[in-house]
Amino acid sequence: MKAINRREFVKQGCLACVGSGILSITLSNCSSVYYAKGTVETTGISVLKTEFTYLRKDQTVTRQYILVQNDKLEFPIYLYRFSENEYSALWMKCTHQGSELQASGDHLQCPAHGSEFNNRGIVSQGPAEKNLRSFPVSVLDNKILIDLRS
Ligand code: FES
């Protein structure tokens, strides 16, 4: 085994710290994206309102958005919560060349060529020119229904 001097030891330690820092940032970013399995309905897909909430230190925290998935969907649906009864539901397929978008807080980004869309699906940065496909959302008791017929 090769002996290392103090300077090399400190240098390697710093690299390890940087590496673990990057890892923790990556993990925290991953943990902020929450996927909910949607239930197929006759008119579309639904999730419970409770998918938006979780407990942290005995306090209920409300998520800003969730991603709705189901095996029947080719792309996830970004479901953004404006209030308890107002949501937008956006198809996470880029209108430029069809790549799957990534959710980042209140907007969506395309990893392919950098297009961005706001939480209502409006293009905020090209090269995409068309807004995202969006779906009507209705709320019935504790259920959020995304109408996929349009
Ligand atoms: S496919 Fe999304 S910007 Fe090109």
XYZ file of C-alpha atoms and ligand atoms in Angstrom:
154
model
C 0.000 0.000 0.000
C 1.323 3.417 -0.957
C 1.914 5.886 1.880
C 0.534 9.375 1.296
C 1.712 12.572 2.865
C -0.497 15.027 4.760
C -1.010 17.281 1.733
C -2.261 14.387 -0.426
C -4.458 13.190 2.432
C -6.117 16.615 2.783
C -6.534 16.895 -1.010
C -8.201 13.461 -1.239
C -10.400 14.266 1.757
C -11.588 17.488 0.130
C -12.415 15.659 -3.079
C -14.436 13.150 -1.060
C -16.286 16.032 0.646
C -17.055 17.658 -2.692
C -18.226 14.312 -4.049
C -20.519 13.644 -1.102
C -21.801 17.226 -1.298
C -22.747 16.756 -4.935
C -24.364 13.437 -4.058
C -26.443 14.962 -1.266
C -27.565 17.821 -3.545
C -28.532 15.277 -6.186
C -30.414 13.162 -3.656
C -32.236 16.158 -2.217
C -33.254 17.205 -5.734
C -34.445 13.668 -6.473
C -36.394 13.510 -3.237
C -38.309 16.688 -4.120
C -39.911 14.973 -7.122
C -42.835 12.871 -5.979
C -44.477 10.301 -8.231
C -48.071 9.266 -7.617
C -49.660 6.268 -9.271
C -52.812 7.458 -10.943
C -56.002 5.416 -11.068
C -57.506 4.913 -14.507
C -61.074 6.259 -14.742
C -63.549 6.185 -17.622
C -62.703 9.790 -18.576
C -59.052 9.915 -17.594
C -56.930 9.376 -14.546
C -57.287 10.379 -10.911
C -55.213 10.824 -7.784
C -56.193 11.583 -4.220
C -55.605 15.070 -2.813
C -53.621 13.435 -0.044
C -50.853 12.689 -2.572
C -49.925 16.363 -2.200
C -49.324 16.176 1.532
C -46.909 14.454 3.873
C -45.872 14.714 7.492
C -42.574 16.317 8.527
C -41.864 16.649 12.238
C -45.577 16.258 13.025
C -46.511 19.033 10.600
C -48.415 18.574 7.384
C -46.446 19.816 4.404
C -48.083 20.447 1.032
C -46.224 19.662 -2.158
C -46.293 22.252 -4.932
C -46.624 19.602 -7.608
C -46.606 15.862 -8.174
C -45.958 13.685 -11.216
C -48.782 11.301 -12.068
C -47.750 8.012 -13.601
C -49.510 4.929 -14.810
C -48.473 2.069 -17.107
C -51.149 3.242 -19.539
C -49.518 6.666 -19.910
C -46.652 7.138 -22.349
C -45.452 10.212 -20.400
C -46.087 11.348 -16.831
C -48.458 14.207 -16.110
C -47.173 17.204 -14.159
C -49.948 18.139 -11.751
C -49.350 21.577 -10.262
C -51.359 22.820 -7.283
C -52.358 26.507 -7.273
C -54.839 26.021 -4.433
C -56.878 23.211 -2.904
C -59.287 23.315 -5.825
C -57.159 24.709 -8.658
C -54.602 22.623 -10.537
C -52.989 22.438 -13.927
C -52.253 19.095 -15.552
C -49.555 19.065 -18.230
C -48.357 16.321 -20.546
C -44.605 16.024 -19.950
C -43.736 15.680 -23.629
C -41.714 18.494 -25.148
C -43.462 20.160 -28.079
C -40.140 20.637 -29.888
C -39.067 17.065 -30.659
C -40.907 14.971 -28.108
C -38.393 14.408 -25.291
C -39.662 13.795 -21.774
C -39.525 16.951 -19.686
C -38.080 17.321 -16.205
C -40.015 19.066 -13.457
C -38.162 21.723 -11.532
C -40.419 23.497 -9.053
C -42.880 25.717 -10.863
C -41.551 25.043 -14.348
C -40.569 22.239 -16.696
C -37.308 21.911 -18.592
C -36.333 19.848 -21.585
C -32.999 18.072 -21.247
C -32.659 17.692 -25.027
C -32.325 21.288 -26.250
C -33.233 23.478 -23.274
C -36.843 24.519 -23.833
C -38.734 25.638 -20.745
C -42.428 25.842 -19.895
C -44.184 27.450 -16.961
C -46.659 25.739 -14.621
C -49.518 26.494 -17.034
C -47.653 24.898 -19.939
C -46.734 28.166 -21.666
C -43.372 28.226 -23.481
C -40.966 30.511 -21.627
C -37.831 29.531 -23.558
C -37.333 27.929 -27.000
C -36.557 26.263 -29.266
C -40.067 24.881 -28.591
C -42.722 27.177 -30.032
C -45.928 25.417 -28.992
C -47.295 25.299 -25.461
C -47.660 21.972 -23.697
C -50.731 19.828 -24.031
C -52.860 20.423 -20.960
C -55.891 18.639 -19.574
C -58.987 19.847 -17.743
C -58.901 19.108 -14.007
C -61.873 18.744 -11.697
C -62.006 18.120 -7.972
C -64.601 15.907 -6.360
C -64.334 15.544 -2.596
C -60.821 14.227 -2.001
C -60.227 13.131 -5.579
C -58.527 15.065 -8.388
C -59.687 13.948 -11.815
C -57.611 14.662 -14.922
C -59.731 14.458 -18.049
C -57.639 12.893 -20.825
C -60.280 12.982 -23.557
C -59.186 16.310 -25.049
S -36.971 18.114 -27.690
Fe -37.304 19.546 -26.105
S -36.177 21.292 -26.671
Fe -35.841 19.870 -28.267
